[in-house]
Coordinates of C-alpha atoms in Angstrom, one line a residue:
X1 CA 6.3 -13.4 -14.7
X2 CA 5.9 -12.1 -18.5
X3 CA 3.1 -11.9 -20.6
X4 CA 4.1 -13.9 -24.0
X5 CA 1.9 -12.6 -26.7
X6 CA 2.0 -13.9 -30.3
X7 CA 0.2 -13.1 -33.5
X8 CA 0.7 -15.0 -36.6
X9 CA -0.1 -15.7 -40.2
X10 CA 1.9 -18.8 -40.1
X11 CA 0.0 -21.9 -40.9
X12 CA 2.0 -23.8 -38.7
X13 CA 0.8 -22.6 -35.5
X14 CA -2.7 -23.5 -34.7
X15 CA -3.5 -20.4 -32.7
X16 CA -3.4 -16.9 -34.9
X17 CA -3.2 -15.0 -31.4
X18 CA -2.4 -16.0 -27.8
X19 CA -1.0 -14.5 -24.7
X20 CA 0.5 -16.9 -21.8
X21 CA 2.4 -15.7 -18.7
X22 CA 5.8 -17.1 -18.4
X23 CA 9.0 -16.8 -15.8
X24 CA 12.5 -16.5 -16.1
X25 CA 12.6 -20.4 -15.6
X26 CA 10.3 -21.2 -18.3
X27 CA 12.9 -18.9 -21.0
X28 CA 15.4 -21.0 -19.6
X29 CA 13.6 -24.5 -20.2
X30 CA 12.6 -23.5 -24.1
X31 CA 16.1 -22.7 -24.6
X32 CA 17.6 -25.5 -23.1
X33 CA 15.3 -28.0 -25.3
X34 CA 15.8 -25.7 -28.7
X35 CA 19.8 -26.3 -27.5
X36 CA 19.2 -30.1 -27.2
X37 CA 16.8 -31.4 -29.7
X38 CA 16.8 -28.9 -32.6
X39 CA 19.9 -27.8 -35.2
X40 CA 19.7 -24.2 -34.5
X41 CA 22.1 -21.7 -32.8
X42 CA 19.9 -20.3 -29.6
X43 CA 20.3 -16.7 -28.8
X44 CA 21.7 -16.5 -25.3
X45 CA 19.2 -15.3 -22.4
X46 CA 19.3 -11.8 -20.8
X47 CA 21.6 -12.8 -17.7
X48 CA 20.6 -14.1 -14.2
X49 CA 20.0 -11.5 -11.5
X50 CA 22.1 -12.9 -9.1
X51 CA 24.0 -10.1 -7.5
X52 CA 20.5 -8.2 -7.4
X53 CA 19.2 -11.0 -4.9
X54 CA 21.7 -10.4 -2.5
X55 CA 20.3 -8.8 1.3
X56 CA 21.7 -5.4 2.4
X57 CA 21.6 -4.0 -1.0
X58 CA 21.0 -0.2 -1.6
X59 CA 17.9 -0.7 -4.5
X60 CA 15.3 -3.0 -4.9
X61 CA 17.2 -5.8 -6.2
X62 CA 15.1 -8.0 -8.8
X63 CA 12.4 -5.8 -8.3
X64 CA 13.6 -2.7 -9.2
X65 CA 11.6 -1.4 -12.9
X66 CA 14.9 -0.4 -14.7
X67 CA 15.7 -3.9 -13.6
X68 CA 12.6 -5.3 -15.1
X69 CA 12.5 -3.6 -18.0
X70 CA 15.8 -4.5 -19.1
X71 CA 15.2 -8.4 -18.5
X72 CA 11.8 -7.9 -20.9
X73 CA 13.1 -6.5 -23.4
X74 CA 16.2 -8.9 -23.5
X75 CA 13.6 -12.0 -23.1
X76 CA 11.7 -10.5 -26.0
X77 CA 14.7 -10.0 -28.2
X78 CA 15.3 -13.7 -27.3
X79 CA 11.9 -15.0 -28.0
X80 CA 11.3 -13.0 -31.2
X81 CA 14.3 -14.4 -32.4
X82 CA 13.6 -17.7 -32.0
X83 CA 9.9 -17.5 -33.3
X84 CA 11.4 -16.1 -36.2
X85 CA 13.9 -19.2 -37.5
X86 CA 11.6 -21.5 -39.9
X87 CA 14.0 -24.0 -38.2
X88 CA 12.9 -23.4 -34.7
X89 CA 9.0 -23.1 -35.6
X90 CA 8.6 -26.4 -36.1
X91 CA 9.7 -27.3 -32.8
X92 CA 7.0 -28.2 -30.2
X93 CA 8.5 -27.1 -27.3
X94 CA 7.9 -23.6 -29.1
X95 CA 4.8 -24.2 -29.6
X96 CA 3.8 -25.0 -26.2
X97 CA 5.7 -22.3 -25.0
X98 CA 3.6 -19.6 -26.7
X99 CA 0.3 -21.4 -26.8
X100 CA -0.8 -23.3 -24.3
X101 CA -1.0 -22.3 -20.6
X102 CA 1.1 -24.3 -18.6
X103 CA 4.3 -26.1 -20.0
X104 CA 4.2 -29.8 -20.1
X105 CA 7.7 -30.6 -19.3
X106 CA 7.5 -34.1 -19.9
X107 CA 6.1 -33.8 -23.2
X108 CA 8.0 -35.9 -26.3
X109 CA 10.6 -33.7 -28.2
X110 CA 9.8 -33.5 -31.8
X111 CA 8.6 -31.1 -35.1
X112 CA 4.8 -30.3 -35.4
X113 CA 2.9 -31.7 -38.1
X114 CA 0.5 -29.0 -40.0

């Protein structure tokens, strides 16, 4: 897991600073709802690691820290991005995504109200 950390100024968020852990899984799920309910192009994701879980490999596989390193940095290009588009701020899936601490995934799509 990652450690999403956020400080703002914006008035729209309701938390100046937070930190939540989040998986691979949980990238994917934010950018499949931005993909479905909002207008915005979505920045792809830093690739799946499938090759890297296969036995009988020579490194540590998902586990390895140049490995790692990589997929955070791509996931924080990704996220910065989309934090970053007025469009996609008003989105709650964002929202709960950086501020609260689990992910309600049956929540109800829609914009939050300041």
């Amino acid at each position: 897991s990652y450690c999403s950390s956020l400080q703002t100024n914006l008035p729209i968020f309701k938390l100046k600073e937070s930190c939540v852990r989040r998986r691979y899984s949980d990238f994917e799920w934010l950018k499949n709802e931005l993909e479905r309910d909002s207008k915005i192009v979505v920045p792809p994701l830093p690739g799946k690691a499938l090759k890297r879980q296969l036995p009988f490999r020579g490194d540590e596989g998902i586990f390895e820290e140049s490995f790692i390193e990589e997929r955070r940095q791509g996931l924080e290009q990704f996220i910065n991005k989309i934090a970053g588009h007025p469009l996609a701020q008003n989105e709650r899936c964002l929202h709960m995504f950086l501020q609260e601490e689990t992910i309600d995934r049956n929540y109800v799509p829609g914009k939050v109200r300041q």
